[in-house]
mmCIF file of C-alpha atoms and ligand atoms in Angstrom:
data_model
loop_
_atom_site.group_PDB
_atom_site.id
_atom_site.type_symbol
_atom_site.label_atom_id
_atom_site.label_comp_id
_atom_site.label_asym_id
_atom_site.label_seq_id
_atom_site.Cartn_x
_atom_site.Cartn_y
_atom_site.Cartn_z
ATOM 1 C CA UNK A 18 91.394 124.142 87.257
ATOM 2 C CA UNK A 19 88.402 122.575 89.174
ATOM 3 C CA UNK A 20 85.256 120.115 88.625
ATOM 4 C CA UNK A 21 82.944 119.972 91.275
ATOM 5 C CA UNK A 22 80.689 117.257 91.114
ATOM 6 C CA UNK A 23 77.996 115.892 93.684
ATOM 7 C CA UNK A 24 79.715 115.668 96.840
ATOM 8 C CA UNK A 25 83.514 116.000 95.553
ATOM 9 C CA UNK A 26 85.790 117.753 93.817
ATOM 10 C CA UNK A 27 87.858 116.798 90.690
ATOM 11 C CA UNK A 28 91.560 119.776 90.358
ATOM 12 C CA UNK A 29 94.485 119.879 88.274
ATOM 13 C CA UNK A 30 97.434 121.517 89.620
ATOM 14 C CA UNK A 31 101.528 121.837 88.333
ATOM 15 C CA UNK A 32 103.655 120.912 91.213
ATOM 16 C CA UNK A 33 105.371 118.027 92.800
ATOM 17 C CA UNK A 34 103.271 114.776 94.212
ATOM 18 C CA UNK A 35 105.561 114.654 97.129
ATOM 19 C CA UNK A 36 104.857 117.820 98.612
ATOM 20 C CA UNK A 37 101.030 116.977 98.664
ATOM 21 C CA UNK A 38 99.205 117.072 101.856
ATOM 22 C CA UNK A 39 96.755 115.151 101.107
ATOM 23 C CA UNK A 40 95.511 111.611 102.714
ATOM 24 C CA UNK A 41 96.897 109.719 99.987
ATOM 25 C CA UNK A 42 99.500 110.250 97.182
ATOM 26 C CA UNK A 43 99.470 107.600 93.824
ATOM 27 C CA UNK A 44 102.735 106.380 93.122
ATOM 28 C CA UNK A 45 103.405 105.378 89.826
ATOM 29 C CA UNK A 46 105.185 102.395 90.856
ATOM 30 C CA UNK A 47 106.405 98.821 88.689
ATOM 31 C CA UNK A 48 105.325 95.516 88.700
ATOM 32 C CA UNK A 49 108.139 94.609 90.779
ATOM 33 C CA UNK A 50 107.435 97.591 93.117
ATOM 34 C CA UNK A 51 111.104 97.821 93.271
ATOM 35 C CA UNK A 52 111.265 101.460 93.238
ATOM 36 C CA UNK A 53 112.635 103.340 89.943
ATOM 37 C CA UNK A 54 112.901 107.306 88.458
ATOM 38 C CA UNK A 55 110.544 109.646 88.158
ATOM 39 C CA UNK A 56 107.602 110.002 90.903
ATOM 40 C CA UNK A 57 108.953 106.018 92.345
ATOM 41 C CA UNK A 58 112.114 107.729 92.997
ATOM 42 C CA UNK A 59 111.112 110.653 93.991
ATOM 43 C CA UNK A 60 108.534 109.430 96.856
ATOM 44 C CA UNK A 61 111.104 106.761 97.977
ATOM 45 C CA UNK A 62 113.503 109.426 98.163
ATOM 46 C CA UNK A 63 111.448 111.844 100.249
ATOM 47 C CA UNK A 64 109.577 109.261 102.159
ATOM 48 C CA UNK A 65 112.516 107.571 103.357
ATOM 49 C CA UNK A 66 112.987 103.329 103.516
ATOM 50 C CA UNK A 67 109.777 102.601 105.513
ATOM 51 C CA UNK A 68 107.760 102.363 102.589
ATOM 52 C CA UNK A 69 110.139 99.992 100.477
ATOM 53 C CA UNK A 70 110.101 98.092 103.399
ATOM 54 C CA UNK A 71 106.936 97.834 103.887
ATOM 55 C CA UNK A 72 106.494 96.626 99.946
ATOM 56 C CA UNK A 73 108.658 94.062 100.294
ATOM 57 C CA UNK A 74 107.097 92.424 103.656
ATOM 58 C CA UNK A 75 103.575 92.914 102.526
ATOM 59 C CA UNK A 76 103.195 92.677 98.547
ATOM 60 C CA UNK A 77 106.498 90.632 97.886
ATOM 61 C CA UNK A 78 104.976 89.495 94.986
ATOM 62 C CA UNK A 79 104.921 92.968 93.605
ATOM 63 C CA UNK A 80 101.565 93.902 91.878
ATOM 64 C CA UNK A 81 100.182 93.572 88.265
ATOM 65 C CA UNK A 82 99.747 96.031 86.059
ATOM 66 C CA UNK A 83 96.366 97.941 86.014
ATOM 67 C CA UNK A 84 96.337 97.205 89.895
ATOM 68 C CA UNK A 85 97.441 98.893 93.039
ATOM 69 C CA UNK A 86 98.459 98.824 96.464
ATOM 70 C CA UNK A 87 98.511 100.498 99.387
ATOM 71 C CA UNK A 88 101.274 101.713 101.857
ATOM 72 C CA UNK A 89 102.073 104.051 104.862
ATOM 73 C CA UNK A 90 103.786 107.273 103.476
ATOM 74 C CA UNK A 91 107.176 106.829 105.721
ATOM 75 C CA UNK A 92 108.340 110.592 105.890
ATOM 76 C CA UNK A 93 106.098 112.014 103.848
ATOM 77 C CA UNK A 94 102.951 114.652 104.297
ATOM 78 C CA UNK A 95 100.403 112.328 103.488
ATOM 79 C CA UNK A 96 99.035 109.511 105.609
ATOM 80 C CA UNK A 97 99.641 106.328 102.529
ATOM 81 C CA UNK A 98 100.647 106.042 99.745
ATOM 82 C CA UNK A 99 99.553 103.926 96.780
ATOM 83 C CA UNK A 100 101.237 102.700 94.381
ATOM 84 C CA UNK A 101 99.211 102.224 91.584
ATOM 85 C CA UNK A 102 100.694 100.073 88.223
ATOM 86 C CA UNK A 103 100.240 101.744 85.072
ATOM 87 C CA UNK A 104 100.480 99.790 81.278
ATOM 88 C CA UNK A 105 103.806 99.946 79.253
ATOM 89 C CA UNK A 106 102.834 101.443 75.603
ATOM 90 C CA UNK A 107 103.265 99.439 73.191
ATOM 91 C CA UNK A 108 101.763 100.977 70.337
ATOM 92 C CA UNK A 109 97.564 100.821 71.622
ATOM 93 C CA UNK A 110 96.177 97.533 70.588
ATOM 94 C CA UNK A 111 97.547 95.850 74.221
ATOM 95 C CA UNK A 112 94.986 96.999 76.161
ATOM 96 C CA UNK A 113 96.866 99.844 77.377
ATOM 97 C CA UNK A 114 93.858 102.039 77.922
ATOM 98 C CA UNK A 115 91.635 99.489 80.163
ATOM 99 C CA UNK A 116 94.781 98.865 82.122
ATOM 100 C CA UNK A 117 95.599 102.975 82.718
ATOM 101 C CA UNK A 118 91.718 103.523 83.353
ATOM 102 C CA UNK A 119 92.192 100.133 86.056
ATOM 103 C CA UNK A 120 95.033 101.555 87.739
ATOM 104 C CA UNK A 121 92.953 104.606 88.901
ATOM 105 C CA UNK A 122 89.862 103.200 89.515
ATOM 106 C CA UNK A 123 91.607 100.719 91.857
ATOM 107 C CA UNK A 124 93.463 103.390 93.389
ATOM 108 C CA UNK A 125 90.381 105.029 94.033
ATOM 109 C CA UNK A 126 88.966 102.188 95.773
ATOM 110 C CA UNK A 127 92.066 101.859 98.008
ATOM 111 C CA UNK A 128 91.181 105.440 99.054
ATOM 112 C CA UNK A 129 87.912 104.729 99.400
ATOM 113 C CA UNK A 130 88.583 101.757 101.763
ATOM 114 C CA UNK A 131 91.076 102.919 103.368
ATOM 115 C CA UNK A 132 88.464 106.559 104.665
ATOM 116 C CA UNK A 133 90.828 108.765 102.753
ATOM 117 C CA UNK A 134 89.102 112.098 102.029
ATOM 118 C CA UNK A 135 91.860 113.083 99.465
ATOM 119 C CA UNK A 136 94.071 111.410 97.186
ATOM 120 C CA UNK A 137 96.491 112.680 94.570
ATOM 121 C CA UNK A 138 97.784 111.366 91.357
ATOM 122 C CA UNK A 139 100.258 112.231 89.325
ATOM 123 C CA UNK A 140 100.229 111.170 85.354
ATOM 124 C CA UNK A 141 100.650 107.390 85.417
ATOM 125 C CA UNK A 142 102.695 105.921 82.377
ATOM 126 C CA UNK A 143 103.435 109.175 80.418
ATOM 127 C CA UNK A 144 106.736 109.192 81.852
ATOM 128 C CA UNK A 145 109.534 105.739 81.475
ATOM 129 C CA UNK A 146 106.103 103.868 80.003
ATOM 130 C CA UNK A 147 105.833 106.348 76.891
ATOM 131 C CA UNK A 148 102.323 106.546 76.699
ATOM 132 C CA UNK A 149 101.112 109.508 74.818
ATOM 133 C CA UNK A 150 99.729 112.302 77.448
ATOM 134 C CA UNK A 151 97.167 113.111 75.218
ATOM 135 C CA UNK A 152 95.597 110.150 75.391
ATOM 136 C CA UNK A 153 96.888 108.981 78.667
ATOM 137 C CA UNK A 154 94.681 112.586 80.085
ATOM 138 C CA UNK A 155 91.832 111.523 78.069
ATOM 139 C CA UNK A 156 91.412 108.044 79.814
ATOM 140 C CA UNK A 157 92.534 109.503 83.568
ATOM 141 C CA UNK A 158 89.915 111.900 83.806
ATOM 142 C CA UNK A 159 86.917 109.930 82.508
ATOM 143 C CA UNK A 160 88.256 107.070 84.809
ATOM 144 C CA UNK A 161 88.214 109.335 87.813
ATOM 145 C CA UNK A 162 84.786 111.490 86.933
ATOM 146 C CA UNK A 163 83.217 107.963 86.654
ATOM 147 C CA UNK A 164 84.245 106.835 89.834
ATOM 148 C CA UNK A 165 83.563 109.735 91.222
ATOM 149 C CA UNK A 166 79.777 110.264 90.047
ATOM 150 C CA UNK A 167 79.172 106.296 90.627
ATOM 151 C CA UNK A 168 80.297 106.222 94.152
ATOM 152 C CA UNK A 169 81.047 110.260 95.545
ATOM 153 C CA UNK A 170 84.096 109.848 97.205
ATOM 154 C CA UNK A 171 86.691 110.409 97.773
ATOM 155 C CA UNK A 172 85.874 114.081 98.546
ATOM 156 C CA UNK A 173 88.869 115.607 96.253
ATOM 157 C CA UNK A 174 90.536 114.379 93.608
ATOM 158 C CA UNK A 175 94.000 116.115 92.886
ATOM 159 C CA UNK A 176 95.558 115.512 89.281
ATOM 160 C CA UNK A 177 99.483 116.330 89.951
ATOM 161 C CA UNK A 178 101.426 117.581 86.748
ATOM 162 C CA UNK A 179 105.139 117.995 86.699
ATOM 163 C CA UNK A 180 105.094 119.886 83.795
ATOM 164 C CA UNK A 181 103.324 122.745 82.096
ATOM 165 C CA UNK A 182 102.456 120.456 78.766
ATOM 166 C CA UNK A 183 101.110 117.615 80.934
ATOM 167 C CA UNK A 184 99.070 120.135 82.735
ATOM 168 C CA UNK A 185 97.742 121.180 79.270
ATOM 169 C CA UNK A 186 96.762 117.828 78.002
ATOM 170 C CA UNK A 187 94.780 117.419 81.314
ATOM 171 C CA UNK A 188 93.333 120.482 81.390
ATOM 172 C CA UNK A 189 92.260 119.748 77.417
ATOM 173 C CA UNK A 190 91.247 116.600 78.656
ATOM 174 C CA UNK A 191 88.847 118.016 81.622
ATOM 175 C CA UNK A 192 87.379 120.384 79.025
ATOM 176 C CA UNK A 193 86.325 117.899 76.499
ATOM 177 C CA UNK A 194 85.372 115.175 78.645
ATOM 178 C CA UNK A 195 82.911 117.709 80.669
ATOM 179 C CA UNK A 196 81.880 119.811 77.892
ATOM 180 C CA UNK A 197 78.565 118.309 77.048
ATOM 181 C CA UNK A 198 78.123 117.171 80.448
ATOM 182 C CA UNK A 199 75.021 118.191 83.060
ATOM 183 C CA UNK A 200 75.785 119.575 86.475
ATOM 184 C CA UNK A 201 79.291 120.080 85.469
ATOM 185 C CA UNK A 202 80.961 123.396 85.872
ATOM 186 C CA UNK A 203 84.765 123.384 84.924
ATOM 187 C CA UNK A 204 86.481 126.805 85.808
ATOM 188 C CA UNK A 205 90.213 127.859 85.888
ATOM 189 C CA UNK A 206 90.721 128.459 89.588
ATOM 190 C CA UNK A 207 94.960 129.085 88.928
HETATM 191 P P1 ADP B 12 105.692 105.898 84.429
HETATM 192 O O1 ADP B 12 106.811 104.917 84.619
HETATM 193 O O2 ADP B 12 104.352 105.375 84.922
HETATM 194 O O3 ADP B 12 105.633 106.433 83.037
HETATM 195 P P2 ADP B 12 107.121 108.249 85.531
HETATM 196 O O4 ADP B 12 107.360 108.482 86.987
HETATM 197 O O5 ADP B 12 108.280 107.932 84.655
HETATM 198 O O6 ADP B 12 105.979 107.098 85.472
HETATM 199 O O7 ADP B 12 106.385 109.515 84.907
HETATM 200 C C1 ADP B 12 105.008 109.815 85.073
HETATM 201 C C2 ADP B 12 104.804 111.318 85.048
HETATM 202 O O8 ADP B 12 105.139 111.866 86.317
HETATM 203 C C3 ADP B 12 105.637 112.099 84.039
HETATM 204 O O9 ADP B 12 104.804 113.119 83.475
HETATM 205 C C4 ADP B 12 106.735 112.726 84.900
HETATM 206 O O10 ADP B 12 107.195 113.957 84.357
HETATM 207 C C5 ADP B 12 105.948 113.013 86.170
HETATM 208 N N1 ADP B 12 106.736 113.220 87.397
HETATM 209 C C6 ADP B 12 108.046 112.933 87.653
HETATM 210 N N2 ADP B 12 108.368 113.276 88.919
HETATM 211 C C7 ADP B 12 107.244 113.792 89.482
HETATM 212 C C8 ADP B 12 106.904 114.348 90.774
HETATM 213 N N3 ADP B 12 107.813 114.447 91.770
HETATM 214 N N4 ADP B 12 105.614 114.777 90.987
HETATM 215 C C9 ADP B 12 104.685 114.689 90.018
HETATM 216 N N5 ADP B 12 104.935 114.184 88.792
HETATM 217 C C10 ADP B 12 106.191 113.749 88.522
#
């Protein structure tokens, strides 16, 4: 599923963020950035100990949540990788939803600094942070369309999904937020 917008492209695909070959893939990395399951372990995994490395000698701190960082991408396809800090849920009266909406927007911005032309992200904090896809989809793609109509880059957007109900909720999510939109033109493309 696609949204084109002025000068980029918003998509939603089911696959694996590893595989991407794309300029930059979103890890959705801890506070520590000390690696973890789920997409952590999975990029670590693929892109070998270059990018842990890296981490530690450049961010040793580790990075607070609703913020991000950038990396090379070790053995993987893309050229960096960011590793973007998604909120915990703890129930939705935190500030869980500015946090998840600041985690993309300054992953965007990474991208956008750092010339990427495409950048994908998997579903930050629906996995080991519990936070309800529903409205985790809700808050990703109005982050990413606002970015994207304020400042027209990066050129595409890719929304990873591991699974066929996260998929859903984003595609759900895409439909509603763009549904009484102007100059917007969802369509299933696969
Ligand atoms: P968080 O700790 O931010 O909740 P997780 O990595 O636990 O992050 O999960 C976030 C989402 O990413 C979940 O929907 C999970 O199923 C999905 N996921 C896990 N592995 C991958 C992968 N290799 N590519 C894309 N998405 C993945």
């Amino acid at each position: 599923m696609q949204l084109r917008l002025e000068g980029s492209v918003l998509e939603l695909v089911q696959g694996d963020i590893t595989l991407q070959q794309v300029d930059a893939i979103v890890n959705a990395a801890n506070r520590w950035l000390a690696g973890g399951g789920g997409v952590d372990g999975a990029i670590h995994r693929r892109g070998g100990p270059a990018i842990m490395k890296e981490t530690r000698r450049r961010y040793p701190e580790g990075c607070p949540t609703g913020r991000a960082v950038i990396t090379g991408a070790g053995d993987l396809p893309s050229r960096f990788v960011i590793h973007a800090v998604g909120p915990v849920w703890k129930g939705g009266s935190k500030g869980e939803a500015a946090l998840l909406a600041s985690a993309y927007r300054c992953s965007l911005e990474a991208a956008v600094t750092h010339e990427c032309r495409g950048i994908a992200f998997p579903s930050l904090s629906t996995g080991a942070y519990r936070y309800p896809v529903i409205k985790a989809a809700r808050t990703a793609v109005s982050a990413v369309i606002e970015f994207l109509e304020e400042r027209r880059a990066p050129e595409l957007v890719r929304f990873v999904l591991f699974d066929e109900a996260t998929w859903r909720a984003y595609a759900a999510a895409l439909t509603s937020v763009t549904g009484s939109g102007k100059n917007r033109d969802p369509y299933p493309s696969g």
